Amino acid sequence: MTDDRSFASASLPRHLLRGAAGFGALVGSVALIPVFGLVSLVLAPLGLLALRGCPACWMIGLAQTISLGRLRRRCVDGRCELTRETVRTERPLT
């Protein structure tokens, strides 16, 4: 998507890796308080950075990454709808 409001990643594995890092840092920041004290809360901003601001933003990005190239929003005369994009694959001549 070329839209500025896109949260999609370049690939699904990259997006899942960002999610694992982000959620791991958020959970770790709270879970490590008994061990390292309040210093462990330094991980929370790193987790939010990996999730691009919030867990909901990451979930939106996951949906966009999965549907990237498959769904298109088309608006005609003030009416918008999602349509399935036909993917054309060309086979090499052998």
mmCIF file of C-alpha atoms in Angstrom:
data_model
loop_
_atom_site.group_PDB
_atom_site.id
_atom_site.type_symbol
_atom_site.label_atom_id
_atom_site.label_comp_id
_atom_site.label_asym_id
_atom_site.label_seq_id
_atom_site.Cartn_x
_atom_site.Cartn_y
_atom_site.Cartn_z
ATOM 1 C CA MET A 1 0.000 0.000 0.000
ATOM 2 C CA THR A 2 1.294 3.429 -0.803
ATOM 3 C CA ASP A 3 -1.103 5.117 1.594
ATOM 4 C CA ASP A 4 0.421 7.146 4.437
ATOM 5 C CA ARG A 5 -2.032 5.481 6.826
ATOM 6 C CA SER A 6 -0.645 2.032 6.107
ATOM 7 C CA PHE A 7 0.739 -0.033 8.972
ATOM 8 C CA ALA A 8 1.668 -2.942 6.714
ATOM 9 C CA SER A 9 5.173 -4.396 6.634
ATOM 10 C CA ALA A 10 7.108 -5.500 3.585
ATOM 11 C CA SER A 11 6.528 -9.165 4.409
ATOM 12 C CA LEU A 12 4.524 -11.318 6.821
ATOM 13 C CA PRO A 13 7.598 -12.862 8.535
ATOM 14 C CA ARG A 14 9.021 -9.378 9.132
ATOM 15 C CA HIS A 15 5.713 -8.219 10.633
ATOM 16 C CA LEU A 16 5.481 -11.269 12.894
ATOM 17 C CA LEU A 17 9.070 -10.740 14.024
ATOM 18 C CA ARG A 18 8.276 -7.124 14.919
ATOM 19 C CA GLY A 19 5.241 -8.333 16.871
ATOM 20 C CA ALA A 20 7.239 -10.909 18.783
ATOM 21 C CA ALA A 21 9.871 -8.307 19.661
ATOM 22 C CA GLY A 22 7.284 -5.710 20.624
ATOM 23 C CA PHE A 23 5.035 -7.925 22.730
ATOM 24 C CA GLY A 24 8.077 -9.643 24.237
ATOM 25 C CA ALA A 25 9.539 -6.314 25.323
ATOM 26 C CA LEU A 26 6.211 -5.173 26.803
ATOM 27 C CA VAL A 27 5.694 -8.397 28.747
ATOM 28 C CA GLY A 28 9.358 -8.489 29.764
ATOM 29 C CA SER A 29 9.253 -4.926 31.066
ATOM 30 C CA VAL A 30 6.547 -5.875 33.558
ATOM 31 C CA ALA A 31 7.665 -9.436 34.299
ATOM 32 C CA LEU A 32 11.240 -8.398 35.089
ATOM 33 C CA ILE A 33 10.290 -5.790 37.708
ATOM 34 C CA PRO A 34 10.882 -8.250 40.608
ATOM 35 C CA VAL A 35 14.351 -9.044 39.268
ATOM 36 C CA PHE A 36 15.646 -5.674 38.013
ATOM 37 C CA GLY A 37 13.258 -3.215 39.659
ATOM 38 C CA LEU A 38 11.835 -0.235 37.820
ATOM 39 C CA VAL A 39 14.837 -0.215 35.470
ATOM 40 C CA SER A 40 13.133 -3.001 33.505
ATOM 41 C CA LEU A 41 10.436 -0.524 32.443
ATOM 42 C CA VAL A 42 12.959 0.823 29.936
ATOM 43 C CA LEU A 43 11.858 -2.081 27.722
ATOM 44 C CA ALA A 44 8.288 -0.708 27.455
ATOM 45 C CA PRO A 45 9.085 2.166 25.049
ATOM 46 C CA LEU A 46 11.167 -0.213 22.935
ATOM 47 C CA GLY A 47 8.197 -2.571 22.727
ATOM 48 C CA LEU A 48 5.896 0.255 21.689
ATOM 49 C CA LEU A 49 8.414 1.365 19.090
ATOM 50 C CA ALA A 50 8.522 -2.146 17.603
ATOM 51 C CA LEU A 51 4.705 -2.214 17.522
ATOM 52 C CA ARG A 52 4.641 1.234 15.875
ATOM 53 C CA GLY A 53 2.859 2.860 18.781
ATOM 54 C CA CYS A 54 0.308 0.408 20.090
ATOM 55 C CA PRO A 55 -0.770 -3.243 19.925
ATOM 56 C CA ALA A 56 -3.888 -2.254 17.959
ATOM 57 C CA CYS A 57 -1.686 -0.577 15.335
ATOM 58 C CA TRP A 58 0.281 -3.808 15.023
ATOM 59 C CA MET A 59 -2.943 -5.810 14.571
ATOM 60 C CA ILE A 60 -4.144 -3.411 11.871
ATOM 61 C CA GLY A 61 -0.777 -3.771 10.176
ATOM 62 C CA LEU A 62 -1.065 -7.559 10.353
ATOM 63 C CA ALA A 63 -4.408 -7.446 8.547
ATOM 64 C CA GLN A 64 -2.994 -5.029 5.974
ATOM 65 C CA THR A 65 0.119 -7.146 5.449
ATOM 66 C CA ILE A 66 -1.968 -10.277 4.893
ATOM 67 C CA SER A 67 -4.342 -8.564 2.466
ATOM 68 C CA LEU A 68 -1.639 -6.527 0.707
ATOM 69 C CA GLY A 69 -2.123 -6.913 -2.999
ATOM 70 C CA ARG A 70 -5.355 -8.864 -2.615
ATOM 71 C CA LEU A 71 -7.906 -6.265 -1.562
ATOM 72 C CA ARG A 72 -8.394 -2.805 -2.969
ATOM 73 C CA ARG A 73 -10.703 -0.042 -1.817
ATOM 74 C CA ARG A 74 -12.532 1.611 -4.666
ATOM 75 C CA CYS A 75 -14.673 4.694 -4.255
ATOM 76 C CA VAL A 76 -17.113 5.817 -6.941
ATOM 77 C CA ASP A 77 -19.654 8.599 -6.460
ATOM 78 C CA GLY A 78 -19.121 8.726 -2.695
ATOM 79 C CA ARG A 79 -19.665 4.983 -2.277
ATOM 80 C CA CYS A 80 -16.680 2.884 -1.255
ATOM 81 C CA GLU A 81 -16.306 -0.872 -1.344
ATOM 82 C CA LEU A 82 -13.593 -3.481 -0.991
ATOM 83 C CA THR A 83 -12.937 -5.490 -4.109
ATOM 84 C CA ARG A 84 -10.687 -8.432 -4.667
ATOM 85 C CA GLU A 85 -7.767 -7.631 -6.923
ATOM 86 C CA THR A 86 -7.071 -10.209 -9.584
ATOM 87 C CA VAL A 87 -3.458 -11.279 -9.452
ATOM 88 C CA ARG A 88 -1.957 -11.936 -12.851
ATOM 89 C CA THR A 89 0.913 -14.318 -12.961
ATOM 90 C CA GLU A 90 2.795 -14.801 -16.166
ATOM 91 C CA ARG A 91 4.330 -18.140 -16.819
ATOM 92 C CA PRO A 92 7.668 -18.281 -18.604
ATOM 93 C CA LEU A 93 7.625 -19.886 -22.010
ATOM 94 C CA THR A 94 9.500 -23.162 -22.075
#
